[in-house]
CSV table of C-alpha atoms in Angstrom, one decimal:
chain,number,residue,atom,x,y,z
O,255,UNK,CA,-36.1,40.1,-127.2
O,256,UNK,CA,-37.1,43.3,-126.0
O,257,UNK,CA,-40.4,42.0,-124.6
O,258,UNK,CA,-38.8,39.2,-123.4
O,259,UNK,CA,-36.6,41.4,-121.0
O,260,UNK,CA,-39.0,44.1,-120.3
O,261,UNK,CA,-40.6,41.2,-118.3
O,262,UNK,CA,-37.5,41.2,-116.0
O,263,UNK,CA,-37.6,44.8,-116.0
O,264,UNK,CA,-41.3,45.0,-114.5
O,265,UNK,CA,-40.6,42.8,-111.7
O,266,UNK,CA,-37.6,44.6,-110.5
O,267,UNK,CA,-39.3,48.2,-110.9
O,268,UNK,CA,-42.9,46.9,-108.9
O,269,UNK,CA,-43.0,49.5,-106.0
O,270,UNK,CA,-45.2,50.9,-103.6
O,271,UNK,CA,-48.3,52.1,-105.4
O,272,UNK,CA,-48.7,55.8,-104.1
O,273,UNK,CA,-52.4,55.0,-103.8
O,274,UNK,CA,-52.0,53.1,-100.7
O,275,UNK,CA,-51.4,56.6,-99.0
O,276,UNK,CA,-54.2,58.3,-99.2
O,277,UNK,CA,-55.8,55.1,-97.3
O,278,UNK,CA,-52.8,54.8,-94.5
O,279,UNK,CA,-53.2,58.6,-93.7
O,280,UNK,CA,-57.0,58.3,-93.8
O,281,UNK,CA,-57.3,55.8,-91.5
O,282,UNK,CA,-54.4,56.9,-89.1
O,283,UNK,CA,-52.2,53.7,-90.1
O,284,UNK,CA,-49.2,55.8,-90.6
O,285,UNK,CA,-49.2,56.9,-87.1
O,286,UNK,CA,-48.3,53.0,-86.3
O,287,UNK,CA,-45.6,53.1,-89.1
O,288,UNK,CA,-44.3,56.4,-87.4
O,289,UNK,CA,-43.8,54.4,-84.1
O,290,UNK,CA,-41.4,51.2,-85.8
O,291,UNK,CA,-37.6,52.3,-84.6
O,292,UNK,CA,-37.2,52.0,-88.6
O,293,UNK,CA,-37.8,54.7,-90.9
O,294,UNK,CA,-41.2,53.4,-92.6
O,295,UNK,CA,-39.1,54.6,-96.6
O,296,UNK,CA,-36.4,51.9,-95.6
O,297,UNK,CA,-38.4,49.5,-94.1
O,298,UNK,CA,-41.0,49.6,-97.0
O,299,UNK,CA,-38.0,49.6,-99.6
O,300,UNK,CA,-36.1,46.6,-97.7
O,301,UNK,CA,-39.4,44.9,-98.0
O,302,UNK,CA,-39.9,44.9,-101.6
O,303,UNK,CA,-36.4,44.5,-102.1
O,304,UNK,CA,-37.0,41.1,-100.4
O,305,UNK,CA,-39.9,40.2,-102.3
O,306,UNK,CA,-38.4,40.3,-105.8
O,307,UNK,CA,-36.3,37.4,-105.0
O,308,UNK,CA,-39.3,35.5,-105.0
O,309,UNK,CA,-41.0,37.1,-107.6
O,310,UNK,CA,-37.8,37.1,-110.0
O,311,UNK,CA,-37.7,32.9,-109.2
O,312,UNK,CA,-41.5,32.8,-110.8
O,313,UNK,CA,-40.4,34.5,-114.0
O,314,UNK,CA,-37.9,32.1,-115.0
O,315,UNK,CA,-40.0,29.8,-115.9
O,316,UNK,CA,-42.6,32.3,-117.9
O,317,UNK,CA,-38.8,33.4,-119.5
O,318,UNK,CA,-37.7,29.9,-120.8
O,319,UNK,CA,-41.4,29.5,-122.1
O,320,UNK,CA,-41.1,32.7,-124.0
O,321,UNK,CA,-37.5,31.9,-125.0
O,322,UNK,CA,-38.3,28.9,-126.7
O,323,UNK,CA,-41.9,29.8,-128.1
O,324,UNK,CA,-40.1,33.2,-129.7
O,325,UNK,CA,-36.6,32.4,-130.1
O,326,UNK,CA,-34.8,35.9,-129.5
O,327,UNK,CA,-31.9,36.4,-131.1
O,328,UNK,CA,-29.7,38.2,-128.5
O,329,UNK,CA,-26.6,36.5,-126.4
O,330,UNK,CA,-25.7,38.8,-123.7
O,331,UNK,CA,-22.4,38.6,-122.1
O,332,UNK,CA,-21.3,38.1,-118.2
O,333,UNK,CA,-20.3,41.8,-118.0
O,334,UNK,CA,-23.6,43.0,-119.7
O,335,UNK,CA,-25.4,40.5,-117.5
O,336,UNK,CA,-24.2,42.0,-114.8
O,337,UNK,CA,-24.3,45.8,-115.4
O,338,UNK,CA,-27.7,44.7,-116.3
O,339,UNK,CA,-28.8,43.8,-112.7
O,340,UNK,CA,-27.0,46.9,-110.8
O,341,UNK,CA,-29.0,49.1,-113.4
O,342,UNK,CA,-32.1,47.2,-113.1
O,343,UNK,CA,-32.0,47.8,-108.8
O,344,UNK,CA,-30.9,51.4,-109.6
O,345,UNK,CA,-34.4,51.5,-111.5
O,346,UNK,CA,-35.9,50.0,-108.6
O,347,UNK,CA,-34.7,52.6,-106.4
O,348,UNK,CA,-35.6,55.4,-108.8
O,349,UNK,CA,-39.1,54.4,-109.4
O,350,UNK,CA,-39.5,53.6,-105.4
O,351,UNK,CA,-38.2,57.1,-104.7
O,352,UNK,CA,-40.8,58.4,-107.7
O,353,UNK,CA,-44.0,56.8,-106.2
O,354,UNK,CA,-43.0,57.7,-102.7
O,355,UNK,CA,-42.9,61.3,-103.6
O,356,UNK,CA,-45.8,60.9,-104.9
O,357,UNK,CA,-47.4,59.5,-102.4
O,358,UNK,CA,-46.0,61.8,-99.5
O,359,UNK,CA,-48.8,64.4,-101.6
O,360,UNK,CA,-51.1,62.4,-99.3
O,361,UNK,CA,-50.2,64.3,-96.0
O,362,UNK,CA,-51.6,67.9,-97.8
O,363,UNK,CA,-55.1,66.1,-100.1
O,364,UNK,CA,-56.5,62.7,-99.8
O,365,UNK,CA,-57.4,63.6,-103.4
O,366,UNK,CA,-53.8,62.8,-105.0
O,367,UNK,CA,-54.9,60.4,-107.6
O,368,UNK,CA,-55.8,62.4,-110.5
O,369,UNK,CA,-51.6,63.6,-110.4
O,370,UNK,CA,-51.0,60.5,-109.6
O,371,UNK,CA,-52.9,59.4,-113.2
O,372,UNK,CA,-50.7,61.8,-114.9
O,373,UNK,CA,-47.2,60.6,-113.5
O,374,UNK,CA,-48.2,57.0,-114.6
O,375,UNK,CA,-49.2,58.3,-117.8
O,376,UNK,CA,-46.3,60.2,-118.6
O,377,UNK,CA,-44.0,57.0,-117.2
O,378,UNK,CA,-45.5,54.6,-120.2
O,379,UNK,CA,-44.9,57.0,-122.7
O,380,UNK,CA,-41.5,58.2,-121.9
O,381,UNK,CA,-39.7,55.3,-120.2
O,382,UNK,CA,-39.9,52.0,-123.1
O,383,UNK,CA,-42.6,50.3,-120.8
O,384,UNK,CA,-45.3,50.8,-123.5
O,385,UNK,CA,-43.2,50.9,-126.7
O,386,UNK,CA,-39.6,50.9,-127.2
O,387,UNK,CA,-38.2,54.7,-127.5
O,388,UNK,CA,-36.4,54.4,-131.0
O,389,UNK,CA,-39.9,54.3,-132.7
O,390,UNK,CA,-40.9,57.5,-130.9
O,391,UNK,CA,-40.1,60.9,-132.9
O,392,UNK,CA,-37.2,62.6,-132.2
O,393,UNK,CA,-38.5,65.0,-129.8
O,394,UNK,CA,-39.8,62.6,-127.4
O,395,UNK,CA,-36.8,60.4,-127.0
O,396,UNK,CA,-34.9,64.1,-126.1
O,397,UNK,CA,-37.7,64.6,-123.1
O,398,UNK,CA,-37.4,61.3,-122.1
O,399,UNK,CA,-33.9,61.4,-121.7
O,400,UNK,CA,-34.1,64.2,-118.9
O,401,UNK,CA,-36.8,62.7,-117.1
O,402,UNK,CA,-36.0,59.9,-114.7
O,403,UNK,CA,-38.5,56.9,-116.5
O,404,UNK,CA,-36.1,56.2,-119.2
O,405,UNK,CA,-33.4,55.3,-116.8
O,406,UNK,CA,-35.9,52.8,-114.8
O,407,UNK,CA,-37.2,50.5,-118.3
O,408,UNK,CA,-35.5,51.5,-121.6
O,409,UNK,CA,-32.2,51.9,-119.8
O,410,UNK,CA,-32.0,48.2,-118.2
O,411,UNK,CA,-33.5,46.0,-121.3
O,412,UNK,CA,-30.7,47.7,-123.7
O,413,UNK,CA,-28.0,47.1,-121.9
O,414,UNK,CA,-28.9,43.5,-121.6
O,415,UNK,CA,-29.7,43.0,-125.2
O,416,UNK,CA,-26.8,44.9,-126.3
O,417,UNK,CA,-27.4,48.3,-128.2
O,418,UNK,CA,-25.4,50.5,-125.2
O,419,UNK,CA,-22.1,51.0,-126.1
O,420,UNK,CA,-19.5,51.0,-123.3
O,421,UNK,CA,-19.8,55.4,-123.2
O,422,UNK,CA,-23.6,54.8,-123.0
O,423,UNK,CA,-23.4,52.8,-120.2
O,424,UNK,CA,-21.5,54.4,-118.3
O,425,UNK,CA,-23.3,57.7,-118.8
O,426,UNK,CA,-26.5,55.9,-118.6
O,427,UNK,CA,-25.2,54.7,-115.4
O,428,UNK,CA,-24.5,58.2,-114.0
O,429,UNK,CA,-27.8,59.9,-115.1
O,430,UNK,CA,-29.2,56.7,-112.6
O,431,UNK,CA,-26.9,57.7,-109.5
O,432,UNK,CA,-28.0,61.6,-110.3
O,433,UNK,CA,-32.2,60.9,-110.3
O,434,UNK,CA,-31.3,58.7,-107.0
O,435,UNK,CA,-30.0,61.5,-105.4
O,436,UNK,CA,-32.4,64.0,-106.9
O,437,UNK,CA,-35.5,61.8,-106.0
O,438,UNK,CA,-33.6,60.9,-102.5
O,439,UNK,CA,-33.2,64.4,-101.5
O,440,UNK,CA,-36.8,65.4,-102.5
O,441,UNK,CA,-37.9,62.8,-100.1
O,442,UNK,CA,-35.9,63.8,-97.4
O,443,UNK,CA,-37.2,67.4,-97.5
O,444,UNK,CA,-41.0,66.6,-98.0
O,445,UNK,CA,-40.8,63.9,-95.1
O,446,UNK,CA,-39.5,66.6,-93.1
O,447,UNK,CA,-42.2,69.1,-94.0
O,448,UNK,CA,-45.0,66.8,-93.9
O,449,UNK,CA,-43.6,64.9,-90.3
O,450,UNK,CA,-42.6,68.3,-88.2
O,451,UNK,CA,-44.3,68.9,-85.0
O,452,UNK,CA,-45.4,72.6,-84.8
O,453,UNK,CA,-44.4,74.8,-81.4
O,454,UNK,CA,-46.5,74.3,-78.7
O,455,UNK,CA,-45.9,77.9,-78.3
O,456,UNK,CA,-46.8,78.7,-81.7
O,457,UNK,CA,-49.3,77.2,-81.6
O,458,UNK,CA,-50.8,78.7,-78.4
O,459,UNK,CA,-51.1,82.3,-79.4
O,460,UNK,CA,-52.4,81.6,-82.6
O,461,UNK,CA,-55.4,79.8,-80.8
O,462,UNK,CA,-58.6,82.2,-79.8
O,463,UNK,CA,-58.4,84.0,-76.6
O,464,UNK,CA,-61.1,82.3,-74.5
O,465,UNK,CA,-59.3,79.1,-75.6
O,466,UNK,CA,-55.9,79.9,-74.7
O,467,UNK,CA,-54.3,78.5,-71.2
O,468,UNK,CA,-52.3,79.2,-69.3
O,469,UNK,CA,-48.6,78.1,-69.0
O,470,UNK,CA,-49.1,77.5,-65.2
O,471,UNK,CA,-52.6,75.9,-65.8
O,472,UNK,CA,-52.0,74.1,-68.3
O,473,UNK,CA,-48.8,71.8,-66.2
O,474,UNK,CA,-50.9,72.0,-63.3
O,475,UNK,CA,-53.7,70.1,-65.4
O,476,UNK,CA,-50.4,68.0,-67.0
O,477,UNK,CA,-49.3,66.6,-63.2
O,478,UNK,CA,-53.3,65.5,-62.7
O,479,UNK,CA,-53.4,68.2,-59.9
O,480,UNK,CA,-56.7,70.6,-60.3
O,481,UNK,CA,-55.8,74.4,-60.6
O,482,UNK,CA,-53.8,75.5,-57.4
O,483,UNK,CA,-55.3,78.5,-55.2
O,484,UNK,CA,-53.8,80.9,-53.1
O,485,UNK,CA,-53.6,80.8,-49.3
O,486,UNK,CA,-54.0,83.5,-46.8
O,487,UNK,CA,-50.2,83.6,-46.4
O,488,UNK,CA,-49.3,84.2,-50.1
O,489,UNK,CA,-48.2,80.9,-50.7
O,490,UNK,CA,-50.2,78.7,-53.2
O,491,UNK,CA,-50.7,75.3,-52.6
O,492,UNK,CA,-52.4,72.1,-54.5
O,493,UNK,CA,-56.3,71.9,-53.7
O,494,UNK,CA,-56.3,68.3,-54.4
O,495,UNK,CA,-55.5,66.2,-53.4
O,496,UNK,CA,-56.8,66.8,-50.2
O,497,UNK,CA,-54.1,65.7,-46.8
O,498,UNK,CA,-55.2,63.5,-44.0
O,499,UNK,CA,-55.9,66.6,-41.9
O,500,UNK,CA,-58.1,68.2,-44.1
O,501,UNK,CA,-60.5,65.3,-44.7
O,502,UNK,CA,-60.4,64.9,-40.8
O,503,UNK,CA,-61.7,68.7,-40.4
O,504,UNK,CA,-64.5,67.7,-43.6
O,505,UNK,CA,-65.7,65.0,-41.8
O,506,UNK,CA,-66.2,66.3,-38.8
O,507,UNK,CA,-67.5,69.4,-40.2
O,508,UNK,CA,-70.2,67.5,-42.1
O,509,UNK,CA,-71.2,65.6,-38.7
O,510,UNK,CA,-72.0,68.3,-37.0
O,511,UNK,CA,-75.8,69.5,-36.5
C-alpha cells in the first residue's frame, strides 16, 4: 500500500528540475521570462500546477491495475482522503520552492549541478521516496524530521494509509505551512539579490578612468545628438544636427574656387 500511494505522491511533487537553469541563464532565455507581466516563480508554479490534473487522470488507471494485481489492505476515509490531497499540494509547493532555490544558484555558477546531486541525494534518503522511514535507524528518522523532504513523501502517503494520528496530522500539517514560508522567503530574498540592477553611478566610478564619461556626454550621446561645443558667446549649442542656414553657408562655401 505504501508503493501503491507513493505513486500519487510522485506526480503531485514533479517540479521544475533546477537543471533547466543553468541552460535559461546560459542562453539568455531568462531575460524573456523577466519581460512576462507575471512573475516567472508563479507562472512556472501555476503551470505545473495545471499539468498534474492531467497527469493525476493517467495514474488512475496504473492505480486500479496495481490495486487489483496487489491487493492492499488499507481503506482510507473521506476526511483522511482529503487532508491527504491539501498535504500532498503543500508538498508540491515545498519541493517547487526547494528546486527553485536551487536553481536560483544558476545566476552566480553555471556549474550548480554537483549541489544540485547532493540535494537529490539527501531528498531519497530522508523523505520515504526510496524506502519508507520506519526501517531507517533511529537517528535518521530524527534528521529527517527537521529537514523539509519528509513533509513532501513520507508525510502525504501516511496520512492516507492511516498511521498519523489526529495530533500528527495536525503537527505534520504545521511543520508543512513553516518549510513553505521558510523556502518562500528564501526565494524572495535570493530573487532579489540575484535580479537587482546596480547604480548607474556605482557603477561609473568603479569603471577605469580613460573609460569613464561624462554625465553631460553621456545624455548628449543618449538624445542621438554628437557632443555639444561652445560658441564664441559662451553659450553651447548642438553641432548636429546641422540648421538650414548652416548647410546653405557649407554649400556655398564648398562651391567656391
Amino acid at each position: 500500500s505504501y508503493y501503491i500511494v507513493w505513486t500519487l505522491v510522485r506526480v503531485f511533487n514533479l517540479a521544475l528540475a533546477p537543471g533547466a537553469w543553468d541552460w535559461w541563464v546560459r542562453t539568455g532565455r531568462i531575460a524573456n521570462d523577466l519581460l512576462h507581466p507575471v512573475n516567472p516563480y508563479h507562472r512556472q508554479l501555476a503551470s505545473m500546477a495545471g499539468a498534474k490534473v492531467v497527469w493525476i487522470t493517467l495514474w488512475v488507471p496504473v492505480a486500479v491495475f496495481l490495486t487489483l494485481l496487489f491487493r492492499p489492505q488499507f481503506s482510507p476515509s473521506l476526511l483522511e482522503g482529503t487532508v491527504f490531497f491539501v498535504t500532498a499540494w503543500a508538498g508540491y509547493v515545498i519541493r517547487f520552492n526547494v528546486l527553485w532555490l536551487l536553481g536560483l544558484v544558476s545566476f552566480w555558477t553555471t556549474r550548480a549541478q554537483a549541489l544540485i546531486e547532493v540535494i537529490i541525494a539527501m531528498e531519497l534518503l530522508l523523505s520515504g521516496r526510496l524506502v519508507p522511514m520506519a526501517i531507517m535507524p533511529g537517528w535518521v528518522q530524527t534528521v529527517s524530521s527537521w529537514m523539509p523532504f519528509k513533509w513532501t513523501f513520507e508525510f502525504p502517503i501516511e496520512v492516507f494509509i492511516g498511521q498519523l494520528t489526529t495530533a500528527e496530522i495536525w503537527q505534520g500539517l504545521g511543520m508543512q505551512l513553516l518549510w513553505i514560508a521558510i523556502t518562500g522567503l528564501g526565494i524572495v530574498a535570493v530573487w532579489r539579490n540575484a535580479t537587482s540592477i546596480p547604480n548607474s553611478s556605482e557603477t561609473a566610478r568603479n569603471m577605469p578612468g580613460p573609460t569613464r564619461a561624462s554625465s553631460g556626454s553621456t545624455a548628449s550621446w543618449r538624445r542621438g545628438w554628437a557632443p555639444s561645443r561652445a560658441s564664441s558667446s559662451g553659450t553651447r549649442r548642438s553641432a548636429w544636427p546641422p540648421t538650414a542656414s548652416t548647410a546653405r553657408r557649407r554649400t556655398a562655401s564648398s562651391r567656391s574656387p
